[in-house]
mmCIF file of C-alpha atoms and ligand atoms in Angstrom:
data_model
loop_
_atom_site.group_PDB
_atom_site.id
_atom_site.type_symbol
_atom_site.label_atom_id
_atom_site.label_comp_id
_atom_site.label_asym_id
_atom_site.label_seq_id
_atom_site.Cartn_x
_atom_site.Cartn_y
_atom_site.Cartn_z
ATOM 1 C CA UNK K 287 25.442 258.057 144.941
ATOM 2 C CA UNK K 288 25.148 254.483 143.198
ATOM 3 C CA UNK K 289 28.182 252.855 142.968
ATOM 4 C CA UNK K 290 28.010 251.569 139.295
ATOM 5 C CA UNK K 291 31.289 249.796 139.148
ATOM 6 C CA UNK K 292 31.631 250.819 135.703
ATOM 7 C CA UNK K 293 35.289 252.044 136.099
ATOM 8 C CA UNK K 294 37.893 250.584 134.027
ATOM 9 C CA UNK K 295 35.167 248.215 132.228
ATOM 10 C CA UNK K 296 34.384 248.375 128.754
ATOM 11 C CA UNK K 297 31.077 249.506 126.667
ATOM 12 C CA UNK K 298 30.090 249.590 122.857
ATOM 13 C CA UNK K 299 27.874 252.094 122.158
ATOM 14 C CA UNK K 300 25.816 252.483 118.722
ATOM 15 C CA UNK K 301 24.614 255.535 117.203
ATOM 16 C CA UNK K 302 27.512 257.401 119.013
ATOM 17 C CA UNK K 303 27.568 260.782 117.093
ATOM 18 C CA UNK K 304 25.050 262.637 118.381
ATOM 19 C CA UNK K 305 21.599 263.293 120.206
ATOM 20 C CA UNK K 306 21.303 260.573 122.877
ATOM 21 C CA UNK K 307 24.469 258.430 122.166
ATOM 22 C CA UNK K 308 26.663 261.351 122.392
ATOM 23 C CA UNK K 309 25.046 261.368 125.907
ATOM 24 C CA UNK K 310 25.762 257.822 126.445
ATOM 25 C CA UNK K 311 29.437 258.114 125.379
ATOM 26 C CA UNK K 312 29.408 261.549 127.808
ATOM 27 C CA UNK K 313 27.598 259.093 130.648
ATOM 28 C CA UNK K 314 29.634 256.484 130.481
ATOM 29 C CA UNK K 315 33.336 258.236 130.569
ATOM 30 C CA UNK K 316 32.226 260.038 133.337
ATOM 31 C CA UNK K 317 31.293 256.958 134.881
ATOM 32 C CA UNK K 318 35.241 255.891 134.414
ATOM 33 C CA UNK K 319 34.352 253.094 131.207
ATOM 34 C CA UNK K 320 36.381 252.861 128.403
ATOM 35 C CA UNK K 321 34.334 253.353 125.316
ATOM 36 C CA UNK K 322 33.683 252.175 121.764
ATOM 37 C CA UNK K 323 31.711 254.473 120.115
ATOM 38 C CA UNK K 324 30.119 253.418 116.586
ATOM 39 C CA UNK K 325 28.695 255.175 114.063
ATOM 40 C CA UNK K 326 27.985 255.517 110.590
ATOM 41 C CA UNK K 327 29.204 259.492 110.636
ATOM 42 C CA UNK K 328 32.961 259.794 111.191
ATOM 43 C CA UNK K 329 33.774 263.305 111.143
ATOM 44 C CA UNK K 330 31.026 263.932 114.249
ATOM 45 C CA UNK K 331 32.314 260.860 116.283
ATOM 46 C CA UNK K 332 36.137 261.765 116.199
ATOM 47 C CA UNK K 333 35.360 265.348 117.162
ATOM 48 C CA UNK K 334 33.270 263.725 120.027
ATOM 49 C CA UNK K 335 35.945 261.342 120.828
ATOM 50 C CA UNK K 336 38.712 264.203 120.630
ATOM 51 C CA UNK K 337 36.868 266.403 122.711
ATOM 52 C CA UNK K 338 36.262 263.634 125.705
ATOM 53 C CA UNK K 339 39.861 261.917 125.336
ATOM 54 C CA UNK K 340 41.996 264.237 123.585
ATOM 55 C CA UNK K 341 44.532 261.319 124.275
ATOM 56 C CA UNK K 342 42.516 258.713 122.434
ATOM 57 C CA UNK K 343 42.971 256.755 125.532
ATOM 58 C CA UNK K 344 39.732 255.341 126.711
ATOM 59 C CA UNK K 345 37.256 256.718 123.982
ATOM 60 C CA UNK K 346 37.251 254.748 120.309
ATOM 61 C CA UNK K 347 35.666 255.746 117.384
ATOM 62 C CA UNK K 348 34.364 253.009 115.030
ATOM 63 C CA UNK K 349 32.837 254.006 111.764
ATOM 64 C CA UNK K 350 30.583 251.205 110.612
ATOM 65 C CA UNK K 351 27.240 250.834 108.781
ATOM 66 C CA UNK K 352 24.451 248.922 110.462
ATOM 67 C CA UNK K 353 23.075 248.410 107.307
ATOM 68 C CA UNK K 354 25.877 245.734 106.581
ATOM 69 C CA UNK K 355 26.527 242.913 108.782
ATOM 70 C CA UNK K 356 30.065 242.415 107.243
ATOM 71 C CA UNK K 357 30.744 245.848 108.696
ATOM 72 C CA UNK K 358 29.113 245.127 111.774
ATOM 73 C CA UNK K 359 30.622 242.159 112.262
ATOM 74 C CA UNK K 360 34.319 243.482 111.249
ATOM 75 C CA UNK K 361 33.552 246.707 113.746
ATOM 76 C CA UNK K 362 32.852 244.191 116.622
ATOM 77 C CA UNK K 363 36.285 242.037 115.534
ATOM 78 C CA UNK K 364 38.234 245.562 116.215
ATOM 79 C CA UNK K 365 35.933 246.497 119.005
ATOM 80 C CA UNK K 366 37.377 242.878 121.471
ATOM 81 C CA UNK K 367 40.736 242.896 119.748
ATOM 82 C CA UNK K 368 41.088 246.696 121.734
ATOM 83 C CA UNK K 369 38.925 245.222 124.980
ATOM 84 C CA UNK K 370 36.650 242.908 125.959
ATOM 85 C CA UNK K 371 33.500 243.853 125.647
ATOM 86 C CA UNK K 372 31.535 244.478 129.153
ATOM 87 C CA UNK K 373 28.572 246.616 128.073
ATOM 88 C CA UNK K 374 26.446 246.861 124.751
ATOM 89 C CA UNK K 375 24.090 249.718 124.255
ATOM 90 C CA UNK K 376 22.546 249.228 121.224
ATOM 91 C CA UNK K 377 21.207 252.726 120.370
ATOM 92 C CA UNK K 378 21.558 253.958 117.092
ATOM 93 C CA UNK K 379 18.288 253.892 114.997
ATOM 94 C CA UNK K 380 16.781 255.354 111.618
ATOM 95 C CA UNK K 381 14.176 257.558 112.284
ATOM 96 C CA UNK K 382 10.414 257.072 112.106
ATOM 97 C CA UNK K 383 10.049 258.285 108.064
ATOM 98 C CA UNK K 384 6.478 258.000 106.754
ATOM 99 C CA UNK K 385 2.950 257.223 107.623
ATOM 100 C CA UNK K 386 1.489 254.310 107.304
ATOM 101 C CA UNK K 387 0.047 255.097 103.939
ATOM 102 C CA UNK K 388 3.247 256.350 102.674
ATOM 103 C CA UNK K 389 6.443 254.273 104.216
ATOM 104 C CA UNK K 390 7.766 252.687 100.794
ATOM 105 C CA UNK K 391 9.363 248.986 101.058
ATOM 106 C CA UNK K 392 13.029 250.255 100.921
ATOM 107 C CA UNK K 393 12.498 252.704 103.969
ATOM 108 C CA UNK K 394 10.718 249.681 105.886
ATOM 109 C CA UNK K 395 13.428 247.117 105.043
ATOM 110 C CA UNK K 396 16.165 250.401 105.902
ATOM 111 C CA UNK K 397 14.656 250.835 109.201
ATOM 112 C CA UNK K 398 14.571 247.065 110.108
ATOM 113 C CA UNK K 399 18.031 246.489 108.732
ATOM 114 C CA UNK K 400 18.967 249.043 111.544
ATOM 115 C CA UNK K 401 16.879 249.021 114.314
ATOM 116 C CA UNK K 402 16.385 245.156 114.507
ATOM 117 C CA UNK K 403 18.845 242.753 112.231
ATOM 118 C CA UNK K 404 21.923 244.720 113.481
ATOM 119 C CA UNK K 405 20.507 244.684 116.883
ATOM 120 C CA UNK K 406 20.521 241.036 116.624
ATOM 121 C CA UNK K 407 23.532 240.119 114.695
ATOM 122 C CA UNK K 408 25.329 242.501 117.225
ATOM 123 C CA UNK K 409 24.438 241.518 120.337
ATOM 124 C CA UNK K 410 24.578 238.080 119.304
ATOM 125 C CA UNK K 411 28.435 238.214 118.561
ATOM 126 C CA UNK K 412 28.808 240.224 122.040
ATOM 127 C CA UNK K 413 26.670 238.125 124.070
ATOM 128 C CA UNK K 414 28.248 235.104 123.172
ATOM 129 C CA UNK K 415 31.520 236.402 124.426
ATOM 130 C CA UNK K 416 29.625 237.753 128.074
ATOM 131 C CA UNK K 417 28.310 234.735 128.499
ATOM 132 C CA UNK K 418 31.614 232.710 128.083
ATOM 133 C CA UNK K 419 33.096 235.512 130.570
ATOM 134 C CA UNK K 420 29.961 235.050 133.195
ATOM 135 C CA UNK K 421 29.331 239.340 132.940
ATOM 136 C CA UNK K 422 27.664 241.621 130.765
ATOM 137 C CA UNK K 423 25.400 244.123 130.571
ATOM 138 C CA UNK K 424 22.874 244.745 127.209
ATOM 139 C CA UNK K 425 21.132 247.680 127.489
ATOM 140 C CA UNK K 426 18.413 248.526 124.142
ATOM 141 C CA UNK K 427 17.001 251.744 122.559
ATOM 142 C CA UNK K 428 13.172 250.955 122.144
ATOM 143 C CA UNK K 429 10.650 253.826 122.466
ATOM 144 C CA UNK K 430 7.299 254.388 123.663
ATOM 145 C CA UNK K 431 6.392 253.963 119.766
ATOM 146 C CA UNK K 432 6.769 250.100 120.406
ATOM 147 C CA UNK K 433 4.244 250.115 123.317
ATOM 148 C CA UNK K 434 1.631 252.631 122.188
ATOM 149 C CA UNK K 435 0.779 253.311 118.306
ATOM 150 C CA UNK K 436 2.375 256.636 117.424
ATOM 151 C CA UNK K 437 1.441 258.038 113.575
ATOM 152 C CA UNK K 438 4.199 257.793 111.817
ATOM 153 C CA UNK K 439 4.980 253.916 113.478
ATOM 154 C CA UNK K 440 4.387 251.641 110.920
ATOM 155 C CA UNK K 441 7.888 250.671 110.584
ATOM 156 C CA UNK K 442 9.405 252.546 113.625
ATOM 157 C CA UNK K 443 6.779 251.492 116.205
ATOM 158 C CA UNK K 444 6.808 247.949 114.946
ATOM 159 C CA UNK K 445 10.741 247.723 114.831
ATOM 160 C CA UNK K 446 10.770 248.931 118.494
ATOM 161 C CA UNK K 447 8.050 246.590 119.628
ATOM 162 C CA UNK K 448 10.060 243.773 117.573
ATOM 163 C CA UNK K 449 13.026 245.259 119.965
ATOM 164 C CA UNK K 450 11.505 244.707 123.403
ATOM 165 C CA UNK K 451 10.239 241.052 122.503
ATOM 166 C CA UNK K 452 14.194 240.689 121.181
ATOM 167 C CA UNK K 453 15.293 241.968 124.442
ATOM 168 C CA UNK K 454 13.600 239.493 126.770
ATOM 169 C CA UNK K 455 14.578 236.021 124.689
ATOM 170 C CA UNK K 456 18.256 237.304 125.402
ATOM 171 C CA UNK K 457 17.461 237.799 128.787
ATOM 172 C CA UNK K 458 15.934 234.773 129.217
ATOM 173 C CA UNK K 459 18.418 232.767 127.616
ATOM 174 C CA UNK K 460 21.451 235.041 129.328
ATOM 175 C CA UNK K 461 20.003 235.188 132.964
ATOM 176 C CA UNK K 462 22.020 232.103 134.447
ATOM 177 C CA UNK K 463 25.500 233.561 132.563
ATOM 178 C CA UNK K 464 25.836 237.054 134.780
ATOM 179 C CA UNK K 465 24.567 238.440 131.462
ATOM 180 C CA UNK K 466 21.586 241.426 132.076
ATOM 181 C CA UNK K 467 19.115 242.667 128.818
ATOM 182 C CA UNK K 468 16.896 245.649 129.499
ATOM 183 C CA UNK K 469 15.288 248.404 128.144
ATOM 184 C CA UNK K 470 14.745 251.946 128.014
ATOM 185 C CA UNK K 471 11.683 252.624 126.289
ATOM 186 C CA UNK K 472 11.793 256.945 126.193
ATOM 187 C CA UNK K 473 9.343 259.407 124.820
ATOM 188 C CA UNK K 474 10.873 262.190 123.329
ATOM 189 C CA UNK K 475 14.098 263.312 123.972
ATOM 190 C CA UNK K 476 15.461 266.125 123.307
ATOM 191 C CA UNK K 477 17.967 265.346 120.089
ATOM 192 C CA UNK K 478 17.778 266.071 116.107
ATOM 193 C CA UNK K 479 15.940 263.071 115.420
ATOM 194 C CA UNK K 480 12.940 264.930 117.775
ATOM 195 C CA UNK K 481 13.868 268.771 116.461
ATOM 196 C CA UNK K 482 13.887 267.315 112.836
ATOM 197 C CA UNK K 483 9.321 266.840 112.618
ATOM 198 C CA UNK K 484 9.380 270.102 113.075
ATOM 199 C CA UNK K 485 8.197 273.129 116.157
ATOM 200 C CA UNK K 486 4.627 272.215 115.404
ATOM 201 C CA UNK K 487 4.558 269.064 115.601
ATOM 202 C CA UNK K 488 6.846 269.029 118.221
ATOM 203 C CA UNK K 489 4.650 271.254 120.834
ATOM 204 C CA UNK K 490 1.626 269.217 119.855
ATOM 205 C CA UNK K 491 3.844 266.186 120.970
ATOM 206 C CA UNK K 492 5.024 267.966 123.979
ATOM 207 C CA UNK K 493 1.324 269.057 125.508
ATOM 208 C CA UNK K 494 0.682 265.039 125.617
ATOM 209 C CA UNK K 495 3.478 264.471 127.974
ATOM 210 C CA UNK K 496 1.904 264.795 131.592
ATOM 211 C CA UNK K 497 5.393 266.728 132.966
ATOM 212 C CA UNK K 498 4.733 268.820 130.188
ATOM 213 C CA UNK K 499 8.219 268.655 128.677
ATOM 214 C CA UNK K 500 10.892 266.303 126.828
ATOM 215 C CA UNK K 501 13.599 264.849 128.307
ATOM 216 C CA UNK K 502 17.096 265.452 127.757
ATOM 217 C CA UNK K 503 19.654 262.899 126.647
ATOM 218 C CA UNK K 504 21.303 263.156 130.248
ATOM 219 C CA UNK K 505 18.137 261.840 131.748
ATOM 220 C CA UNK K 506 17.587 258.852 129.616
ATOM 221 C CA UNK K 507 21.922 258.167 129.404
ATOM 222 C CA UNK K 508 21.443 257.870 133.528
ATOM 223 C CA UNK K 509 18.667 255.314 133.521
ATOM 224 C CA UNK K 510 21.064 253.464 130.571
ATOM 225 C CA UNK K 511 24.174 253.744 133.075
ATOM 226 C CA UNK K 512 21.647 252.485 136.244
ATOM 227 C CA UNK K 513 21.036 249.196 134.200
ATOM 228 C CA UNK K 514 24.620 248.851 132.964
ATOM 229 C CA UNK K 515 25.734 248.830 136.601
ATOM 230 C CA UNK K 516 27.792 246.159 137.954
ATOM 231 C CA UNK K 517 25.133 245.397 141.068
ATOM 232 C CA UNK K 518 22.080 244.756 139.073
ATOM 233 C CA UNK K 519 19.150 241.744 139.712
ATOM 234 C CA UNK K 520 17.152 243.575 136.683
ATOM 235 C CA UNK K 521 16.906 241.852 133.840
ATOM 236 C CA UNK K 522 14.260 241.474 130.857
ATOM 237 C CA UNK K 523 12.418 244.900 131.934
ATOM 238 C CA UNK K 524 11.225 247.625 130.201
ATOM 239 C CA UNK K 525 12.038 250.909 131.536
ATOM 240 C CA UNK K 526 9.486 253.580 130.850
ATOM 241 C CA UNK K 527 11.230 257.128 130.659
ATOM 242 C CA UNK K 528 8.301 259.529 129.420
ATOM 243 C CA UNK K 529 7.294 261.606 131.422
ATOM 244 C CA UNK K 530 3.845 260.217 132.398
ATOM 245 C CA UNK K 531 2.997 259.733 128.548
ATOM 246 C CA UNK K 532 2.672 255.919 128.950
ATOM 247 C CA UNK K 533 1.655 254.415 132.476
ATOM 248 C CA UNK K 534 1.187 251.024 132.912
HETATM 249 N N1 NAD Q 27 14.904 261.309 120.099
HETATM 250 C C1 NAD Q 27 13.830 260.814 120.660
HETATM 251 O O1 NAD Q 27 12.886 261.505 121.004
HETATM 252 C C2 NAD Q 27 13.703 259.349 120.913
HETATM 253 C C3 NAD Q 27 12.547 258.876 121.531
HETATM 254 C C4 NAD Q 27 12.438 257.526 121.812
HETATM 255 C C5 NAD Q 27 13.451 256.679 121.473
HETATM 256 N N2 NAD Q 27 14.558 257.165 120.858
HETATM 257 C C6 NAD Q 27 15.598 256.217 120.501
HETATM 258 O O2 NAD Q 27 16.828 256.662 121.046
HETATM 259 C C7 NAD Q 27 17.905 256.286 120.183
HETATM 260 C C8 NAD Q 27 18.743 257.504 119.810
HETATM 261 O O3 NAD Q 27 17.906 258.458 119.210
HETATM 262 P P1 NAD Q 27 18.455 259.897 118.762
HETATM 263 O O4 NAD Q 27 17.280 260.796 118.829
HETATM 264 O O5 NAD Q 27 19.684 260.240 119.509
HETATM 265 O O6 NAD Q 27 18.797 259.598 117.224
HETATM 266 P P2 NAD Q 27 19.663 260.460 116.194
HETATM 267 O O7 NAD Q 27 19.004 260.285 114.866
HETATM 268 O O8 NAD Q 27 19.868 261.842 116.705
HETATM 269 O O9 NAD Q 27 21.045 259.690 116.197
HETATM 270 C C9 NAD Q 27 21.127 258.387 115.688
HETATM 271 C C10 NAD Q 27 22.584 258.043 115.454
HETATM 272 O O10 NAD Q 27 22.622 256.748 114.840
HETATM 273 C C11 NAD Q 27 23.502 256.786 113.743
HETATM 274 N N3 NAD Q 27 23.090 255.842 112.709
HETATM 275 C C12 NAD Q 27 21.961 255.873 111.982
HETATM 276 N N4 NAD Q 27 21.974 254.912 111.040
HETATM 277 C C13 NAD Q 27 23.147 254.249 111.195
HETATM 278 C C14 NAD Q 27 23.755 253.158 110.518
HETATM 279 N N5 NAD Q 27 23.166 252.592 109.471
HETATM 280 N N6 NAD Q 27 24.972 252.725 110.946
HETATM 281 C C15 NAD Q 27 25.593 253.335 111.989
HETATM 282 N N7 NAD Q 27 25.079 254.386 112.660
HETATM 283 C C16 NAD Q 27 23.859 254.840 112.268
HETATM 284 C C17 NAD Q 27 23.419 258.208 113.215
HETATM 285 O O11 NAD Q 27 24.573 258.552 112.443
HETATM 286 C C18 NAD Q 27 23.282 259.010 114.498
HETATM 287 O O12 NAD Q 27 24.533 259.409 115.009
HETATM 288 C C19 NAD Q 27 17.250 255.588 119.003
HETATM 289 O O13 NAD Q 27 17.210 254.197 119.215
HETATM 290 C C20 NAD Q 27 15.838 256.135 119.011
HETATM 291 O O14 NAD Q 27 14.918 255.261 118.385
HETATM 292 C C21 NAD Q 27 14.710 258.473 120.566
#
């Protein structure tokens, strides 16, 4: 079994709640990491914290909207005044809304306000601090709707494209610190983001993928905890997890 070296180190996790970073909180507790997990809903991230730590030990909740970079900001102050910081998955997105003909300017700037300019501001803070410790690990959401157009990827697909362009300048400019940035490009996954476009749409999706099936949160949370993991001479890639949907 790898050895991920991930026990008694530290990792912020966005988009915390549910669906796949409720996985990634599960992942990396398992894995022995202390946790801060942030999200805009409260009420779903303490239960999940209570239920992992019932002694509020070594899982954090931290309500803050991405939408606001004072909040970010202020949620990252509390984050490294509890721990350093060791590990950043930045995870949480807004959902892909409308098609191109009918994604109005407040969901695209909503979408990019979360999926990118947090992304940045975040990781920015956090990567600053990795690199003045010489260790870190930055692992990002994309999707397979930033390498290959998807319908309803006008603001989405173009936010997650914008992501994996983000993610190699930090690598580049964080490879001689000990500092990693990947990331995990998925298809769909099994969460209520997917379940919300409906069981049409959704087994129309599903007979594209070549395995014939989505994945589950646990699946994509392990290739998240691989790249997080102490040992690691990976940095700047894109890691597909789709099923065969995308080869390349
Ligand atoms: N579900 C899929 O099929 C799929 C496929 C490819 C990529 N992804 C990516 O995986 C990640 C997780 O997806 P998911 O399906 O678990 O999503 P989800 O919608 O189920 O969960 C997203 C979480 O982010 C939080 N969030 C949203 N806006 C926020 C804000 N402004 N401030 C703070 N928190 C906020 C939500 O409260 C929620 O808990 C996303 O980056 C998504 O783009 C998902």
């Amino acid at each position: 079994m790898l050895d991920t070296g991930l026990t008694g180190r530290t990792a912020l996790i966005t988009g915390s709640a549910q669906g796949l970073g409720a996985a990634l909180v599960r992942a990396f507790h398992a894995e022995g990491a202390y946790v801060a997990a942030l999200d805009l809903d409260d009420d779903a991230n303490r239960a999940l914290a209570r239920a992992l730590d019932p002694g509020g030990e070594r899982v954090r909740p931290v309500r803050a909207d991405l939408r606001d970079l004072d909040a970010v900001r202020g949620a990252y102050e509390a984050v490294r005044a509890w721990r350093p910081v060791e590990v950043l998955v930045n995870n949480a997105a807004r959902p892909p809304a409308k098609t191109l003909w009918e994604v109005t300017p407040e969901e695209w700037d909503e979408v990019f306000a979360v999926n990118l300019r947090a992304v940045f501001f975040l990781t920015r803070a956090v990567a600053a601090d990795m690199r003045d410790r010489g260790f870190g690990r930055i692992v990002n959401m994309a999707s397979i709707a930033g390498q290959t157009p998807r319908p309803t990827g006008a603001a989405y697909g173009t936010g997650k494209a914008g992501l994996i362009a983000l993610t190699r300048v930090f690598a580049a400019e964080l490879a001689a610190h000990g500092v990693t940035v990947n990331t995990v490009a998925p298809a769909m996954i099994d969460t209520p983001m997917v379940r919300s476009v409906g069981p049409d749409t959704l087994a129309e999706l599903t007979a594209q993928v070549p395995m014939g099936r989505i994945a589950t949160p646990e699946e994509v949370a392990r290739v998240a905890v691989f790249l997080a993991s102490q040992e690691s001479f990976v940095t700047g890639a894109t890691y597909d997890v789709n099923g065969g949907a995308l080869m390349r």
